[in-house]
Coordinates of C-alpha atoms in Angstrom, one line a residue:
X24 CA -194.1 -149.7 -21.9
X25 CA -190.8 -147.5 -22.9
X26 CA -192.8 -144.6 -22.8
X27 CA -194.4 -145.2 -19.6
X28 CA -191.0 -145.9 -18.1
X29 CA -189.7 -142.6 -19.5
X30 CA -192.8 -140.8 -17.9
X31 CA -192.3 -142.2 -14.7
X32 CA -188.5 -141.2 -14.5
X33 CA -189.6 -137.8 -15.3
X34 CA -192.0 -137.7 -12.6
X35 CA -189.6 -138.7 -10.0
X36 CA -187.4 -135.9 -11.1
X37 CA -189.8 -133.0 -11.4
X38 CA -191.8 -131.8 -8.4
X39 CA -194.6 -129.6 -9.0
X40 CA -198.0 -129.3 -7.7
X41 CA -200.4 -132.1 -8.3
X42 CA -203.8 -130.1 -8.0
X43 CA -206.3 -130.4 -11.1
X44 CA -205.6 -128.4 -14.1
X45 CA -208.1 -125.5 -14.9
X46 CA -209.3 -124.8 -18.4
X47 CA -207.3 -121.4 -18.7
X48 CA -204.2 -123.2 -17.4
X49 CA -204.8 -126.3 -19.7
X50 CA -204.5 -124.0 -22.8
X51 CA -201.4 -122.4 -21.4
X52 CA -199.6 -125.7 -20.7
X53 CA -200.9 -126.9 -24.3
X54 CA -199.3 -123.7 -25.9
X55 CA -196.0 -124.4 -24.2
X56 CA -195.6 -127.7 -25.3
X57 CA -197.2 -127.3 -28.7
X58 CA -194.4 -124.7 -29.6
X59 CA -191.4 -126.7 -28.1
X60 CA -188.3 -127.1 -30.2
X61 CA -184.8 -128.4 -29.8
X62 CA -184.1 -130.8 -27.0
X63 CA -187.2 -131.0 -25.1
X64 CA -186.2 -133.5 -22.4
X65 CA -183.6 -130.7 -21.2
X66 CA -185.9 -128.0 -21.3
X67 CA -187.3 -127.1 -17.7
X68 CA -190.2 -125.0 -19.1
X69 CA -191.3 -128.2 -21.1
X70 CA -190.9 -130.5 -18.2
X71 CA -192.7 -128.5 -15.8
X72 CA -195.4 -128.1 -18.3
X73 CA -195.7 -131.8 -19.1
X74 CA -195.9 -132.7 -15.3
X75 CA -198.7 -130.3 -14.8
X76 CA -200.6 -131.3 -17.9
X77 CA -200.5 -135.1 -16.6
X78 CA -202.7 -134.1 -13.6
X79 CA -205.6 -133.3 -16.3
X80 CA -208.7 -135.4 -15.9
X81 CA -209.4 -137.8 -18.5
X82 CA -212.3 -136.2 -20.1
X83 CA -209.9 -133.6 -21.1
X84 CA -207.8 -135.9 -23.5
X85 CA -209.8 -135.0 -26.5
X86 CA -208.8 -131.2 -25.9
X87 CA -205.2 -132.4 -25.5
X88 CA -205.1 -134.5 -28.8
X89 CA -206.6 -131.5 -30.6
X90 CA -203.3 -129.7 -29.8
X91 CA -201.5 -131.9 -32.1
X92 CA -203.2 -130.0 -35.0
X93 CA -200.7 -127.2 -34.7
X94 CA -197.7 -128.6 -33.1
X95 CA -193.9 -129.0 -33.5
X96 CA -192.4 -132.7 -33.7
X97 CA -190.8 -132.2 -30.5
X98 CA -194.0 -130.9 -29.0
X99 CA -196.0 -133.8 -30.4
X100 CA -193.7 -136.1 -28.4
X101 CA -194.4 -134.4 -25.2
X102 CA -198.2 -134.4 -25.9
X103 CA -198.2 -138.1 -26.7
X104 CA -196.3 -138.9 -23.5
X105 CA -198.7 -136.9 -21.5
X106 CA -201.7 -138.6 -23.1
X107 CA -200.3 -141.8 -22.2
X108 CA -199.5 -141.1 -18.5
X109 CA -203.0 -139.4 -18.2
X110 CA -204.5 -142.7 -19.7
X111 CA -202.5 -145.1 -17.5
X112 CA -203.1 -143.3 -14.5
X113 CA -206.9 -143.4 -15.1
X114 CA -206.6 -147.2 -15.7
X115 CA -204.8 -147.6 -12.5
X116 CA -207.6 -145.7 -10.5
X117 CA -210.3 -147.4 -12.6
X118 CA -211.5 -144.1 -14.0
X119 CA -213.1 -144.7 -17.4
X120 CA -212.0 -142.9 -20.6
X121 CA -214.4 -140.5 -22.5
X122 CA -215.2 -143.2 -25.4
X123 CA -217.9 -141.3 -27.0
X124 CA -215.5 -138.2 -27.4
X125 CA -212.7 -140.2 -28.3
X126 CA -214.7 -142.0 -31.0
X127 CA -215.9 -138.5 -32.5
X128 CA -212.2 -137.5 -32.5
X129 CA -211.2 -140.7 -34.3
X130 CA -213.8 -140.0 -37.1
X131 CA -212.7 -136.4 -37.7
X132 CA -210.4 -136.9 -40.6
X133 CA -209.6 -133.1 -40.2
X134 CA -207.5 -134.0 -37.2
X135 CA -203.8 -134.8 -36.9
X136 CA -203.4 -138.1 -38.1
X137 CA -201.0 -139.3 -35.2
X138 CA -203.5 -137.8 -32.8
X139 CA -206.4 -139.7 -34.2
X140 CA -204.5 -142.8 -34.1
X141 CA -203.7 -142.1 -30.3
X142 CA -207.1 -141.7 -29.5
X143 CA -208.1 -145.0 -31.4
X144 CA -205.8 -146.9 -29.3
X145 CA -207.2 -145.1 -26.2
X146 CA -211.1 -146.1 -27.3
X147 CA -210.1 -149.6 -27.8
X148 CA -208.9 -149.7 -24.0
X149 CA -212.7 -149.2 -23.1
X150 CA -214.4 -150.2 -26.2
X151 CA -212.9 -153.1 -28.0
X152 CA -215.9 -153.3 -30.3
X153 CA -215.1 -150.1 -31.8
X154 CA -212.6 -151.6 -34.1
X155 CA -215.5 -153.7 -36.0
X156 CA -217.3 -150.3 -36.3
X157 CA -214.6 -148.0 -37.2
X158 CA -212.0 -150.1 -39.5
X159 CA -214.6 -151.0 -42.4
X160 CA -215.2 -147.2 -42.9
X161 CA -211.5 -146.3 -43.2
X162 CA -210.4 -147.7 -46.6
X163 CA -209.8 -144.2 -47.9
X164 CA -208.7 -142.6 -44.7
X165 CA -205.9 -140.0 -44.7
X166 CA -204.3 -141.8 -41.7
X167 CA -202.1 -144.4 -43.3
X168 CA -202.6 -147.0 -40.4
X169 CA -206.1 -146.6 -40.5
X170 CA -206.2 -147.2 -44.3
X171 CA -203.7 -150.2 -43.7
X172 CA -206.3 -151.9 -41.1
X173 CA -209.1 -151.3 -43.5
X174 CA -207.3 -152.9 -46.4
X175 CA -206.6 -156.0 -44.2
X176 CA -210.2 -156.1 -43.2
X177 CA -211.4 -156.1 -46.9
X178 CA -208.8 -158.7 -47.9
X179 CA -209.9 -161.1 -45.2
X180 CA -213.5 -160.7 -46.4
X181 CA -212.5 -161.5 -50.2
X182 CA -210.3 -164.5 -49.1
X183 CA -213.8 -165.9 -47.5
X184 CA -215.8 -165.6 -50.7
X185 CA -215.4 -168.9 -52.1
X186 CA -217.7 -170.5 -49.5
X187 CA -220.9 -171.8 -50.7
X188 CA -221.0 -169.5 -54.0
X189 CA -220.8 -170.1 -57.7
X190 CA -217.0 -169.8 -58.8
X191 CA -217.4 -167.2 -61.7
X192 CA -219.7 -165.1 -59.2
X193 CA -216.8 -165.4 -56.5
X194 CA -214.1 -164.5 -59.0
X195 CA -216.0 -161.3 -60.1
X196 CA -216.7 -160.3 -56.5
X197 CA -213.0 -160.8 -55.5
X198 CA -211.9 -158.6 -58.5
X199 CA -214.0 -155.9 -57.3
X200 CA -212.6 -156.4 -53.6
X201 CA -209.1 -156.5 -54.7
X202 CA -209.2 -153.5 -57.1
X203 CA -210.8 -151.6 -54.0
X204 CA -208.2 -152.5 -51.9
X205 CA -205.4 -151.9 -54.3
X206 CA -206.7 -148.4 -54.7
X207 CA -206.7 -147.9 -51.2
X208 CA -203.2 -149.9 -50.2
X209 CA -200.2 -147.5 -49.7
X210 CA -197.9 -150.1 -48.1
X211 CA -195.8 -152.2 -50.4
X212 CA -196.2 -155.4 -48.4
X213 CA -200.1 -155.1 -48.8
X214 CA -199.9 -154.2 -52.4
X215 CA -197.5 -157.1 -53.3
X216 CA -200.2 -159.5 -52.0
X217 CA -202.9 -157.8 -53.8
X218 CA -201.0 -157.8 -57.0
X219 CA -200.4 -161.3 -56.5
X220 CA -204.1 -162.1 -55.9
X221 CA -205.2 -160.1 -59.1
X222 CA -202.8 -161.9 -61.3
X223 CA -204.2 -165.2 -60.3
X224 CA -207.4 -163.9 -61.4
X225 CA -206.1 -162.7 -64.9
X226 CA -205.9 -159.0 -63.9
X227 CA -202.6 -157.3 -64.7
X228 CA -201.7 -154.1 -62.6
X229 CA -199.8 -151.3 -63.7
X230 CA -197.4 -151.0 -60.7
X231 CA -195.7 -147.8 -61.9
X232 CA -198.8 -145.8 -62.3
X233 CA -200.2 -146.9 -58.9
X234 CA -197.1 -145.7 -57.0
X235 CA -196.4 -142.8 -59.5
X236 CA -193.0 -143.8 -60.5
X237 CA -191.4 -141.5 -63.1
X238 CA -190.3 -143.8 -65.9
X239 CA -189.1 -141.7 -68.8
X240 CA -185.7 -139.9 -68.5
X241 CA -182.8 -138.2 -70.3
X242 CA -179.3 -139.1 -69.0
X243 CA -176.0 -137.5 -69.7
X244 CA -172.4 -138.9 -68.4
X245 CA -170.3 -140.2 -67.4
X246 CA -168.3 -137.3 -65.6
X247 CA -165.5 -137.6 -63.0
X248 CA -165.9 -138.7 -59.4
X249 CA -162.3 -139.3 -58.6
X250 CA -161.7 -139.0 -54.8
X251 CA -165.4 -138.5 -54.7
X252 CA -164.6 -134.9 -55.6
X253 CA -167.5 -134.9 -58.1
X254 CA -170.3 -134.6 -55.8
X255 CA -169.4 -131.0 -55.0
X256 CA -168.0 -129.9 -58.4
X257 CA -170.5 -128.0 -60.7
X258 CA -170.6 -129.8 -64.1
X259 CA -172.2 -128.2 -67.2
X260 CA -175.8 -129.8 -66.5
X261 CA -176.0 -127.7 -63.3
X262 CA -175.2 -124.5 -64.9
X263 CA -177.6 -125.0 -67.7
X264 CA -180.3 -127.4 -69.1
X265 CA -179.7 -127.6 -72.8
X266 CA -180.8 -131.0 -74.0
X267 CA -179.1 -130.3 -77.4
X268 CA -175.8 -129.7 -75.9
X269 CA -172.6 -131.9 -75.6
X270 CA -169.9 -131.6 -72.9
X271 CA -166.6 -133.1 -72.2
X272 CA -166.9 -136.3 -70.1
X273 CA -164.5 -138.8 -68.8
X274 CA -164.4 -140.5 -72.1
X275 CA -164.9 -137.8 -74.7
X276 CA -167.9 -135.8 -75.7
X277 CA -171.1 -136.8 -73.9
X278 CA -174.8 -135.8 -74.7
X279 CA -178.2 -136.4 -73.5
X280 CA -179.8 -139.5 -74.3
X281 CA -183.4 -141.2 -73.9
X282 CA -183.8 -143.7 -71.1
X283 CA -187.0 -145.4 -70.4
X284 CA -187.6 -148.0 -67.4
X285 CA -190.0 -150.7 -67.7
X286 CA -189.2 -151.9 -64.0
X287 CA -192.5 -152.4 -61.9
X288 CA -190.8 -150.1 -59.1
X289 CA -189.4 -147.6 -61.7
X290 CA -185.8 -148.6 -61.2
X291 CA -183.7 -146.6 -63.3
X292 CA -180.1 -148.3 -63.9
X293 CA -177.6 -146.0 -64.9
X294 CA -175.1 -148.9 -65.6
X295 CA -177.2 -149.8 -68.6
X296 CA -176.2 -146.7 -70.8
X297 CA -172.7 -146.4 -69.5
X298 CA -171.4 -149.6 -68.3
X299 CA -170.3 -150.9 -65.0
X300 CA -167.9 -147.9 -64.3
X301 CA -166.5 -146.5 -61.1
X302 CA -165.5 -143.0 -59.7
X303 CA -167.9 -141.4 -62.1
X304 CA -171.3 -139.7 -62.1
X305 CA -174.1 -138.8 -64.3
X306 CA -177.3 -136.7 -64.4
X307 CA -180.9 -137.7 -65.1
X308 CA -183.6 -135.2 -66.0
X309 CA -187.5 -135.6 -66.7
X310 CA -190.5 -133.3 -67.1
X311 CA -193.5 -133.4 -65.0
X312 CA -196.6 -131.6 -65.8
X313 CA -198.9 -130.4 -62.8
X314 CA -202.5 -129.9 -63.1
X315 CA -202.3 -127.3 -60.4
X316 CA -199.8 -125.6 -58.1
X317 CA -199.5 -128.3 -55.5
X318 CA -197.5 -129.4 -52.5
X319 CA -196.1 -132.9 -53.1
X320 CA -193.4 -135.5 -52.0
X321 CA -190.6 -136.6 -54.2
X322 CA -189.9 -140.1 -52.8
X323 CA -186.5 -141.3 -53.6
X324 CA -184.8 -144.6 -53.1
X325 CA -180.9 -144.5 -54.1
X326 CA -177.8 -146.3 -52.4
X327 CA -175.3 -144.0 -53.9
X328 CA -174.6 -140.2 -53.4
X329 CA -177.2 -137.9 -54.9
X330 CA -178.5 -134.4 -55.3
X331 CA -182.2 -133.5 -56.4
X332 CA -183.2 -130.3 -58.1
X333 CA -186.8 -129.0 -59.0
X334 CA -187.0 -126.3 -61.4
X335 CA -183.3 -125.4 -60.8
X336 CA -183.6 -125.1 -57.1
X337 CA -181.6 -127.7 -55.1
X338 CA -184.1 -129.7 -52.8
X339 CA -181.6 -131.9 -51.0
X340 CA -178.5 -133.7 -51.1
X341 CA -176.8 -136.9 -49.4
X342 CA -173.1 -137.6 -49.9
X343 CA -173.3 -141.1 -48.9
X344 CA -172.6 -144.3 -50.8
X345 CA -174.0 -148.0 -50.3
X346 CA -176.0 -147.5 -47.3
X347 CA -178.8 -149.6 -48.6
X348 CA -181.7 -148.7 -50.7
X349 CA -185.5 -149.3 -50.1
X350 CA -188.9 -147.9 -51.4
X351 CA -189.4 -144.2 -50.3
X352 CA -185.9 -144.1 -48.5
X353 CA -185.8 -140.2 -48.9
X354 CA -189.1 -138.2 -48.8
X355 CA -188.5 -134.6 -50.0
X356 CA -191.3 -132.0 -49.5
X357 CA -191.7 -129.9 -52.8
X358 CA -194.1 -127.6 -54.4
X359 CA -194.9 -128.1 -58.0
X360 CA -195.9 -125.2 -60.1
X361 CA -199.0 -125.5 -62.7
X362 CA -197.6 -127.0 -65.9
X363 CA -194.3 -127.9 -66.7
X364 CA -191.7 -128.8 -64.0
X365 CA -188.3 -130.3 -64.4
X366 CA -186.9 -132.7 -62.0
X367 CA -183.2 -133.3 -62.3
X368 CA -180.7 -135.8 -60.2
X369 CA -177.0 -136.0 -59.9
X370 CA -176.0 -139.7 -59.3
X371 CA -172.6 -140.5 -58.1
X372 CA -170.7 -143.8 -58.0
X373 CA -167.6 -144.1 -56.1
X374 CA -164.4 -146.3 -56.2
X375 CA -165.3 -149.4 -54.2
X376 CA -165.0 -152.7 -56.3
X377 CA -167.0 -155.2 -54.2
X378 CA -169.9 -156.7 -56.0
X379 CA -172.5 -155.2 -53.9
X380 CA -171.1 -151.8 -54.5
X381 CA -171.6 -151.8 -58.4
X382 CA -175.3 -150.7 -58.5
X383 CA -175.7 -147.6 -59.9
X384 CA -179.5 -146.7 -59.8
X385 CA -182.4 -144.9 -58.2
X386 CA -186.1 -144.9 -58.3
X387 CA -188.4 -141.6 -57.9
X388 CA -192.1 -141.3 -57.6
X389 CA -194.4 -138.1 -56.9
X390 CA -197.2 -138.5 -54.3
X391 CA -199.0 -136.8 -51.5
X392 CA -198.2 -137.0 -47.9
X393 CA -200.1 -140.4 -47.6
X394 CA -198.5 -141.9 -50.5
X395 CA -201.1 -141.5 -52.9
X396 CA -199.6 -141.1 -56.5
X397 CA -199.8 -138.1 -58.2
X398 CA -199.6 -138.4 -62.0
X399 CA -198.4 -135.9 -64.6
X400 CA -201.1 -134.7 -66.8
X401 CA -199.1 -136.1 -70.0
X402 CA -198.9 -139.5 -68.5
X403 CA -200.8 -141.8 -70.9
X404 CA -202.9 -144.7 -69.3
X405 CA -201.6 -148.4 -69.4
X406 CA -198.3 -150.1 -68.6
X407 CA -196.5 -147.8 -71.2
X408 CA -196.9 -145.0 -68.5
X409 CA -194.1 -142.3 -69.0
X410 CA -194.3 -139.4 -66.6

């Protein structure tokens, strides 16, 4: 509804021809919007291209959706709004959407996930039965929303298995289905439900392995962070990675020490080795052995100021304190080299004394863009997972 209101407002402000869009013109309009950067709402070229694009016939929707494949974030927003406007206009006029072509687009896993989901929503407008055909086959779909729907569908099937069946047979069937859903699930709320169901069936789940949390670290500290100046200060671990070295910390000589977390969600509590300190900082480092050179995401949760390095290169930093913490709070795109990779974090604690400011912790996992865990080749199986 909000997108439609925005679209109507834009249409009222922009006056252009409303003649049907030809094939060559369509490609030109898509190119203009695909490459759009910056504040698109204030860009006359984007506004004009968008208005002309909304005059496209509904049967061209799959072609517009295909433009998401090679598109900027701003451009995708413009295209999304155009698709909604075309579909809404078709509904107002009683014109049918191209259901067969939209379904084919949804089933093409090589297409942009956002565009596929948009096509799916349009398809359900004209063919609600498509949900029953498509969702069950999307358990391992690269689109996380489709995957979530498929997991929910399979869970509902498992919950109904007790009716009229032998109890032992039912339990075995449920274990199989719950394991399938766990392997497919990427959202924490669904995973928690599945884990609880498996526990009731006597099955324990290695959550750190499922998520790809890094469990074994070496830490060093504390170093000074008075006046929050430590964030920008280059301490020795940033100059060299020498795990045998000793340095001067806030309370004398400090050295690297082993730290292993056993937390289901990979929480590393820096207060454990150093105490409930304030105006200090510490470093944590771990190795990750990659089977191949590959693009990954490092997903971090942390409520304090932090920096992250990969193989000596600073990936990202955030100089904020106590803004809350959640799973996958920060997503850092990175490229692992084949073999050994070194991940290092700088973790700062400020001067605030309230109880809710005393947490000094983080969680970090390695995964792909869908949230599927990528495990170090040196990580052993079982709940003793390390890397």
